Short mmCIF file of C-alpha atoms in Angstrom, two decimals:
data_model
loop_
_atom_site.label_atom_id
_atom_site.label_comp_id
_atom_site.label_asym_id
_atom_site.label_seq_id
_atom_site.Cartn_x
_atom_site.Cartn_y
_atom_site.Cartn_z
CA MET A 30 73.61 197.35 134.51
CA THR A 31 71.14 199.88 133.13
CA ALA A 32 67.45 198.97 133.15
CA VAL A 33 66.05 198.70 129.64
CA GLU A 34 63.62 201.46 128.63
CA PHE A 35 60.13 200.14 127.85
CA ILE A 36 58.04 202.43 125.62
CA GLU A 37 54.36 202.51 126.55
CA PRO A 38 51.69 203.75 124.12
CA ILE A 39 50.03 207.12 124.67
CA SER A 40 46.39 206.67 125.65
CA HIS A 41 43.62 208.00 123.41
CA GLU A 42 42.81 210.73 125.93
CA ASP A 43 46.42 211.85 126.40
CA GLY A 44 47.16 211.80 122.68
CA VAL A 45 44.17 214.00 121.89
CA LYS A 46 44.97 216.33 124.77
CA GLN A 47 48.65 216.71 123.86
CA ALA A 48 48.00 217.23 120.14
CA LYS A 49 45.32 219.84 120.82
CA ALA A 50 47.57 221.64 123.30
CA LEU A 51 50.51 221.78 120.88
CA PHE A 52 48.22 223.03 118.10
CA ALA A 53 46.70 225.75 120.28
CA LYS A 54 50.10 226.85 121.59
CA THR A 55 51.54 227.02 118.07
CA TYR A 56 48.67 228.59 116.12
CA GLY A 57 46.62 230.35 118.81
CA VAL A 58 43.33 228.58 117.96
CA GLU A 59 41.73 225.19 118.47
CA PRO A 60 42.10 222.53 115.73
CA GLU A 61 39.16 221.26 113.71
CA GLY A 62 39.87 217.73 114.92
CA VAL A 63 42.39 215.11 115.97
CA TRP A 64 43.19 211.94 114.05
CA ALA A 65 45.65 209.13 114.70
CA ALA A 66 47.37 206.31 112.85
CA PRO A 67 49.50 203.50 114.23
CA GLY A 68 53.00 202.37 113.58
CA ARG A 69 53.31 198.79 112.49
CA VAL A 70 55.46 195.76 113.01
CA ASN A 71 55.75 193.16 110.29
CA LEU A 72 55.53 189.62 111.66
CA ILE A 73 57.06 188.03 108.57
CA GLY A 74 57.42 188.75 104.86
CA GLU A 75 60.29 191.23 104.54
CA HIS A 76 61.23 192.90 101.25
CA THR A 77 58.41 191.00 99.57
CA ASP A 78 55.92 193.85 99.10
CA TYR A 79 57.68 195.46 96.14
CA ASN A 80 58.07 192.00 94.63
CA ALA A 81 54.27 191.48 94.54
CA GLY A 82 54.65 189.03 97.42
CA LEU A 83 53.00 188.34 100.76
CA CYS A 84 53.57 190.01 104.12
CA LEU A 85 51.91 189.87 107.52
CA PRO A 86 51.95 193.12 109.52
CA ILE A 87 50.05 194.11 112.64
CA ALA A 88 49.26 197.64 113.73
CA LEU A 89 50.87 198.73 117.00
CA PRO A 90 49.06 200.39 119.89
CA HIS A 91 51.71 203.12 119.51
CA ARG A 92 50.19 205.90 117.43
CA THR A 93 50.88 209.28 115.87
CA PHE A 94 48.24 211.90 116.68
CA ILE A 95 47.62 214.86 114.37
CA ALA A 96 45.59 217.92 115.32
CA LEU A 97 44.68 219.67 112.08
CA SER A 98 42.66 222.51 110.59
CA PRO A 99 42.23 223.27 106.89
CA ARG A 100 43.27 226.60 105.38
CA LYS A 101 41.67 228.65 102.61
CA ASP A 102 45.05 229.16 100.91
CA THR A 103 47.68 226.62 99.81
CA LYS A 104 50.10 227.18 102.68
CA VAL A 105 51.08 224.24 104.91
CA ARG A 106 52.38 224.74 108.45
CA VAL A 107 53.39 221.77 110.59
CA VAL A 108 54.93 221.34 114.02
CA SER A 109 55.94 218.26 116.01
CA ASP A 110 56.45 217.45 119.66
CA VAL A 111 60.02 216.48 118.74
CA ALA A 112 60.79 220.20 118.16
CA PRO A 113 57.73 222.07 119.43
CA ASP A 114 59.23 225.53 118.85
CA LYS A 115 60.04 224.97 115.15
CA VAL A 116 57.22 225.39 112.63
CA ALA A 117 57.97 224.12 109.12
CA GLU A 118 56.22 225.84 106.23
CA ALA A 119 55.61 225.03 102.57
CA ASP A 120 53.26 226.07 99.77
CA LEU A 121 51.35 223.57 97.66
CA GLU A 122 51.00 225.98 94.77
CA GLY A 123 53.48 224.97 92.08
CA LEU A 124 55.07 222.39 94.38
CA LYS A 125 57.13 219.70 92.64
CA ALA A 126 58.41 216.31 93.80
CA ARG A 127 61.31 216.64 96.29
CA GLY A 128 60.35 220.27 96.75
CA VAL A 129 60.23 220.08 100.57
CA ASP A 130 63.17 219.24 102.80
CA GLY A 131 63.20 217.52 106.19
CA TRP A 132 60.46 215.72 108.06
CA SER A 133 57.73 218.11 106.88
CA ALA A 134 58.03 216.55 103.39
CA TYR A 135 55.94 213.61 104.66
CA PRO A 136 52.71 215.42 105.66
CA THR A 137 53.07 218.14 103.02
CA GLY A 138 53.60 215.45 100.41
CA VAL A 139 50.26 213.84 101.25
CA ALA A 140 48.34 217.01 100.34
CA TRP A 141 50.51 217.40 97.23
CA ALA A 142 49.83 213.78 96.21
CA LEU A 143 46.06 214.18 96.65
CA ARG A 144 46.13 217.31 94.48
CA GLU A 145 48.26 215.48 91.90
CA ALA A 146 45.57 212.76 91.87
CA GLY A 147 42.95 215.36 90.90
CA PHE A 148 41.53 216.32 94.29
CA ASP A 149 41.64 220.06 93.63
CA LYS A 150 39.53 220.90 96.67
CA VAL A 151 42.49 219.96 98.90
CA LYS A 152 44.19 223.17 100.02
CA GLY A 153 46.68 223.96 102.75
CA PHE A 154 46.47 223.10 106.43
CA ASP A 155 47.92 223.76 109.86
CA ALA A 156 48.88 220.67 111.86
CA ALA A 157 50.53 219.58 115.08
CA PHE A 158 51.92 216.07 115.58
CA VAL A 159 52.39 214.12 118.81
CA SER A 160 53.74 210.57 118.57
CA CYS A 161 54.92 207.64 120.64
CA VAL A 162 56.03 205.60 117.60
CA PRO A 163 59.82 205.48 118.05
CA LEU A 164 61.64 207.37 115.29
CA GLY A 165 64.13 205.45 113.17
CA SER A 166 63.10 202.15 114.73
CA GLY A 167 61.81 200.39 111.64
CA LEU A 168 58.29 200.54 113.10
CA SER A 169 57.13 202.96 110.43
CA SER A 170 56.77 206.30 112.16
CA SER A 171 56.67 207.79 108.66
CA ALA A 172 53.59 205.79 107.62
CA ALA A 173 51.90 206.72 110.90
CA MET A 174 52.50 210.36 109.99
CA THR A 175 51.43 210.18 106.34
CA CYS A 176 48.38 208.00 107.02
CA SER A 177 47.10 210.15 109.88
CA THR A 178 47.54 213.19 107.63
CA ALA A 179 45.71 211.51 104.74
CA LEU A 180 42.77 210.56 106.96
CA ALA A 181 42.59 214.08 108.39
CA LEU A 182 42.65 215.73 104.95
CA ASP A 183 40.03 213.27 103.69
CA ASP A 184 37.77 214.35 106.55
CA VAL A 185 38.25 218.12 106.51
CA TYR A 186 38.02 218.37 102.72
CA GLY A 187 35.12 215.92 102.43
CA LEU A 188 36.77 213.51 100.00
CA GLY A 189 34.79 210.57 101.37
CA TYR A 190 37.39 207.80 101.17
CA GLY A 191 38.21 207.21 104.84
CA GLY A 192 35.01 205.43 105.79
CA SER A 193 35.53 202.16 103.94
CA ASP A 194 38.35 199.67 103.55
CA ALA A 195 38.27 199.95 99.74
CA GLY A 196 38.11 203.74 99.89
CA ARG A 197 41.13 203.94 102.13
CA VAL A 198 43.27 202.56 99.32
CA THR A 199 43.04 205.97 97.63
CA LEU A 200 44.45 207.56 100.78
CA ILE A 201 47.10 204.84 101.05
CA ASN A 202 48.24 205.64 97.52
CA ALA A 203 48.66 209.31 98.46
CA ALA A 204 50.68 208.34 101.53
CA ILE A 205 52.92 206.07 99.42
CA LYS A 206 53.41 208.77 96.77
CA SER A 207 54.36 211.25 99.49
CA GLU A 208 57.06 208.96 100.86
CA ASN A 209 58.41 207.89 97.48
CA GLU A 210 58.29 211.12 95.53
CA MET A 211 58.28 213.99 98.04
CA ALA A 212 60.38 212.55 100.86
CA GLY A 213 62.48 210.33 98.58
CA ALA A 214 62.07 207.23 100.76
CA SER A 215 61.43 203.99 98.88
CA THR A 216 58.42 202.11 100.19
CA GLY A 217 56.40 199.28 98.72
CA GLY A 218 53.08 199.88 100.49
CA LEU A 219 53.21 197.39 103.36
CA ASP A 220 53.50 200.10 106.01
CA GLN A 221 50.66 202.28 104.76
CA ASN A 222 48.28 199.34 104.27
CA ALA A 223 48.98 198.18 107.81
CA SER A 224 48.46 201.64 109.27
CA MET A 225 45.16 202.09 107.43
CA ARG A 226 43.66 198.59 107.23
CA CYS A 227 44.59 196.52 110.31
CA THR A 228 41.98 195.46 112.85
CA ALA A 229 42.38 194.71 116.55
CA GLY A 230 43.38 191.13 117.34
CA HIS A 231 44.35 190.33 113.76
CA ALA A 232 47.36 190.31 111.49
CA LEU A 233 46.83 191.65 107.98
CA LEU A 234 47.77 189.12 105.31
CA LEU A 235 48.64 191.49 102.49
CA ASP A 236 48.93 190.09 98.97
CA CYS A 237 50.79 192.68 96.90
CA ARG A 238 50.03 191.32 93.42
CA PRO A 239 49.09 194.38 91.32
CA GLU A 240 46.22 192.62 89.54
CA LEU A 241 44.23 192.20 92.78
CA THR A 242 41.52 194.66 93.78
CA PRO A 243 41.66 196.36 97.19
CA LEU A 244 39.04 193.95 98.46
CA GLU A 245 40.99 190.94 97.20
CA ASN A 246 44.47 191.82 98.41
CA VAL A 247 43.96 191.63 102.18
CA SER A 248 42.56 189.13 104.62
CA GLN A 249 42.38 189.41 108.39
CA GLN A 250 44.18 186.55 110.16
CA GLU A 251 43.53 185.97 113.85
CA PHE A 252 46.59 186.88 115.91
CA ASP A 253 45.64 186.23 119.50
CA LEU A 254 48.79 186.04 121.60
CA ASP A 255 46.86 185.51 124.86
CA LYS A 256 45.28 182.35 123.45
CA TYR A 257 48.70 180.70 123.35
CA GLY A 258 50.21 182.38 126.42
CA LEU A 259 52.58 184.50 124.32
CA GLU A 260 53.98 187.99 124.02
CA LEU A 261 55.53 189.67 121.00
CA LEU A 262 58.57 191.57 122.18
CA VAL A 263 59.83 194.39 119.96
CA VAL A 264 63.33 195.71 120.61
CA ASP A 265 64.45 198.93 118.92
CA THR A 266 68.21 198.50 118.65
CA GLN A 267 68.71 202.25 118.11
CA ALA A 268 71.34 201.36 115.53
CA PRO A 269 71.49 204.16 112.95
CA HIS A 270 68.59 203.46 110.58
CA GLN A 271 68.68 204.94 107.11
CA LEU A 272 66.89 203.76 103.98
CA ASN A 273 67.63 206.88 101.93
CA ASP A 274 71.25 205.93 101.22
CA GLY A 275 70.46 203.80 98.19
CA GLN A 276 70.71 200.34 99.78
CA TYR A 277 66.95 199.70 99.69
CA ALA A 278 66.61 201.03 96.14
CA GLN A 279 69.58 198.93 95.04
CA ARG A 280 67.96 195.71 96.23
CA ARG A 281 64.66 196.64 94.68
CA ALA A 282 66.37 197.29 91.34
CA THR A 283 68.20 193.95 91.53
CA CYS A 284 64.91 192.12 92.05
CA GLU A 285 63.29 193.93 89.12
CA GLU A 286 66.26 193.09 86.89
CA ALA A 287 66.08 189.43 87.97
CA ALA A 288 62.39 189.29 87.06
CA LYS A 289 63.22 190.60 83.58
CA ILE A 290 65.92 187.97 83.11
CA LEU A 291 63.51 185.24 84.23
CA GLY A 292 60.86 186.56 81.86
CA VAL A 293 58.25 187.18 84.57
CA ALA A 294 56.35 190.30 85.59
CA ASN A 295 57.69 190.12 89.13
CA LEU A 296 59.34 187.66 91.52
CA ARG A 297 55.95 186.60 92.93
CA VAL A 298 55.23 184.89 89.60
CA ALA A 299 58.49 182.96 89.96
CA ALA A 300 57.77 182.15 93.62
CA ASP A 301 54.29 180.79 92.84
CA GLY A 302 55.67 178.66 90.01
CA ILE A 303 58.28 177.17 92.31
CA ALA A 304 55.69 176.50 95.04
CA ARG A 305 53.47 174.62 92.57
CA ALA A 306 56.30 172.50 91.15
CA ASP A 307 56.44 168.76 91.85
CA ASP A 308 59.92 169.33 93.29
CA PRO A 309 60.11 172.90 94.65
CA PHE A 310 63.76 172.53 95.66
CA GLN A 311 64.77 171.57 92.12
CA ALA A 312 62.57 174.33 90.68
CA LEU A 313 64.27 176.89 92.92
CA LYS A 314 67.70 175.61 91.86
CA GLU A 315 66.79 175.90 88.18
CA THR A 316 65.47 179.43 88.71
CA LEU A 317 68.64 180.54 90.47
CA ASP A 318 70.84 178.84 87.86
CA ALA A 319 69.24 181.09 85.22
CA LEU A 320 70.57 184.22 86.94
CA PRO A 321 73.96 185.69 86.03
CA ASP A 322 75.64 186.50 89.34
CA GLU A 323 75.82 185.34 92.93
CA THR A 324 74.39 188.51 94.45
CA MET A 325 71.27 188.36 92.32
CA LYS A 326 70.84 184.65 93.11
CA LYS A 327 70.95 185.44 96.85
CA ARG A 328 68.43 188.27 96.60
CA VAL A 329 65.98 186.13 94.62
CA ARG A 330 66.41 183.15 96.94
CA HIS A 331 65.43 185.33 99.89
CA VAL A 332 62.34 186.74 98.21
CA VAL A 333 61.08 183.37 96.95
CA THR A 334 61.62 181.55 100.24
CA GLU A 335 60.27 184.46 102.30
CA ILE A 336 56.98 184.47 100.41
CA GLU A 337 56.57 180.78 101.24
CA ARG A 338 57.48 181.45 104.89
CA VAL A 339 54.55 183.87 105.17
CA ARG A 340 52.12 181.18 104.05
CA SER A 341 53.68 178.67 106.42
CA PHE A 342 53.58 181.07 109.38
CA VAL A 343 49.87 181.81 108.88
CA HIS A 344 49.11 178.08 108.87
CA ALA A 345 51.38 177.32 111.84
CA PHE A 346 49.97 180.07 114.05
CA ALA A 347 46.37 179.20 113.17
CA LYS A 348 47.05 175.61 114.33
CA GLY A 349 48.78 176.81 117.50
CA ASP A 350 52.09 175.29 116.38
CA ILE A 351 54.21 177.94 118.08
CA GLU A 352 57.44 175.96 117.72
CA ALA A 353 57.00 175.95 113.93
CA ALA A 354 56.08 179.65 113.92
CA GLY A 355 59.26 180.40 115.87
CA ARG A 356 61.40 178.38 113.46
CA LEU A 357 59.98 180.43 110.59
CA PHE A 358 60.94 183.66 112.40
CA ASN A 359 64.48 182.30 112.73
CA ALA A 360 64.69 181.22 109.10
CA SER A 361 63.44 184.62 107.96
CA HIS A 362 66.15 186.45 109.89
CA ASP A 363 68.88 184.10 108.73
CA SER A 364 67.82 184.67 105.12
CA LEU A 365 67.73 188.45 105.59
CA ALA A 366 71.24 188.30 107.05
CA ALA A 367 72.89 185.90 104.60
CA ASP A 368 70.97 186.36 101.33
CA TYR A 369 69.45 189.85 101.45
CA GLU A 370 72.27 191.30 103.55
CA VAL A 371 70.19 193.94 105.31
CA THR A 372 71.09 193.23 108.94
CA VAL A 373 73.68 195.05 111.05
CA PRO A 374 75.60 193.75 114.10
CA GLU A 375 73.06 195.18 116.57
CA LEU A 376 70.20 193.31 114.88
CA ASP A 377 72.12 190.03 114.77
CA VAL A 378 73.21 190.29 118.41
CA ALA A 379 69.70 191.13 119.60
CA VAL A 380 68.28 188.15 117.70
CA ASP A 381 70.95 185.79 119.05
CA VAL A 382 70.40 186.90 122.65
CA ALA A 383 66.63 186.53 122.35
CA ARG A 384 67.03 183.00 120.97
CA HIS A 385 69.47 182.02 123.73
CA ASN A 386 67.05 183.37 126.35
CA GLY A 387 64.12 181.19 125.44
CA ALA A 388 62.39 182.96 122.54
CA TYR A 389 60.56 180.56 120.24
CA GLY A 390 61.98 182.60 117.38
CA ALA A 391 63.40 186.04 116.66
CA ARG A 392 64.02 188.11 113.56
CA MET A 393 64.73 191.61 112.37
CA THR A 394 61.65 193.47 111.18
CA GLY A 395 61.30 196.33 108.74
CA GLY A 396 63.67 197.38 105.99
CA GLY A 397 66.84 196.59 107.92
CA PHE A 398 70.16 198.47 108.11
CA GLY A 399 69.17 199.29 111.70
CA GLY A 400 65.79 199.37 113.37
CA SER A 401 64.08 196.66 115.39
CA ILE A 402 63.85 192.95 116.05
CA ILE A 403 60.83 190.96 117.20
CA ALA A 404 60.81 187.87 119.39
CA LEU A 405 58.01 185.45 120.20
CA VAL A 406 58.25 184.75 123.93
CA ASP A 407 56.15 183.26 126.70
CA LYS A 408 53.82 185.71 128.42
CA GLY A 409 55.54 187.65 131.18
CA ARG A 410 59.08 187.20 129.79
CA SER A 411 59.38 190.29 127.57
CA HIS A 412 61.13 192.46 130.15
CA GLU A 413 63.55 189.70 131.08
CA VAL A 414 64.56 189.00 127.46
CA ALA A 415 64.78 192.71 126.65
CA GLN A 416 67.05 193.26 129.66
CA ALA A 417 69.34 190.43 128.53
CA ILE A 418 69.65 192.16 125.14
CA ALA A 419 70.37 195.49 126.84
CA ASP A 420 73.07 193.90 129.01
CA GLU A 421 74.79 192.40 125.97
CA PHE A 422 74.56 195.73 124.12
CA GLU A 423 76.26 197.43 127.06
CA LYS A 424 79.09 194.87 126.94
CA GLN A 425 79.57 195.41 123.22
CA GLY A 426 79.45 199.20 123.40
CA PHE A 427 76.23 199.57 121.39
CA HIS A 428 73.62 202.25 122.04
CA ALA A 429 71.14 201.20 124.73
CA PRO A 430 68.08 199.56 123.10
CA ARG A 431 64.46 200.38 123.82
CA ALA A 432 61.65 197.85 123.97
CA LEU A 433 57.90 197.58 123.72
CA ALA A 434 55.31 194.83 123.80
CA ALA A 435 53.25 194.56 120.60
CA VAL A 436 49.60 193.61 120.37
CA ALA A 437 47.48 193.66 117.23
CA ALA A 438 45.83 197.09 117.40
CA PRO A 439 43.29 198.91 115.18
CA SER A 440 44.14 201.14 112.22
CA ALA A 441 43.91 204.90 111.66
CA SER A 442 40.85 206.70 113.00
CA ARG A 443 39.38 210.05 113.94
CA GLU A 444 40.06 210.54 117.62
CA ALA A 445 38.24 213.79 118.39
#
């Protein structure tokens, strides 16, 4: 039996120190500053963001630190602690979408997106990244990278958007554009909003309806695990995690096509209509009956029921009804497995083991096709449940999982 690896967050002091050291070693000078942005874990509300739905992320204490200095030219140079001897370079002048390959597309794309949005004062930069957000885990290491970059560029180029919640939406849009158009990774905005707008001790109830203003589309919901004697265990299955292979985009396109067939702007409109009906079950049946094929029916059923599960979870947790909150976790995972079909064997096994070892509820989190699960467990039981999952993975010949304990942490900030 191999002991499960628990990933601890880098402290503020160590993150600043490591990022500055990597910058100085790489570029021979000190950086202008250090910024950081967190990864996130979504409590519930999966594949709802691009359907104008509801989701409920928290920011993790696990952060990506960026040491950065602006340049007078348009060159971008970036280095990461993953490969500290390899500096990636690009030039913003004349840069087009998909014009940068590899991981450096994410930070370079943020500067490109800001320039595309009319911020001509944004030039090139040198940067060094240090992160403890696990890569490929579904905990949004990419958003931690793009959001920390956006906040740094906002500061060094004096754009003035990082200091307010409403202003940060401009930076969020640049981070989203970078992921979608430069890196070619579909994202609906949940990750970037969480990384930029979460507060300590709270979950972010994010309402993704496009007609809402930035001040209308979020509310902070108390998420105090200690109050109820709980822990939120996150287990990174280390199953191969890839959203660039068309699966995510395919589901998004199916949902958009379903909305057209139903004659609504998006599936949120359909979901709200069903929720308001005298008989929601009958209304859901009639909605699904209007769709042409079984796959589309399944996708829509997940989205509609998942939006309602977010509302129910917020109410259950606020009342301290942890049993109900756990049941909603379970129902969310079962829907993602059967109707949205985005789980893999590692995710399903991890969820099953967590449930059989006393979790109130467990579900996959993130886009799926790999990544992580979360489980709501009694305080002090995270290591025990994680070890049970690791033991079962060893029996089944899966990669060894990694684990961490999540608390609701603050969003992106200047660190030094």
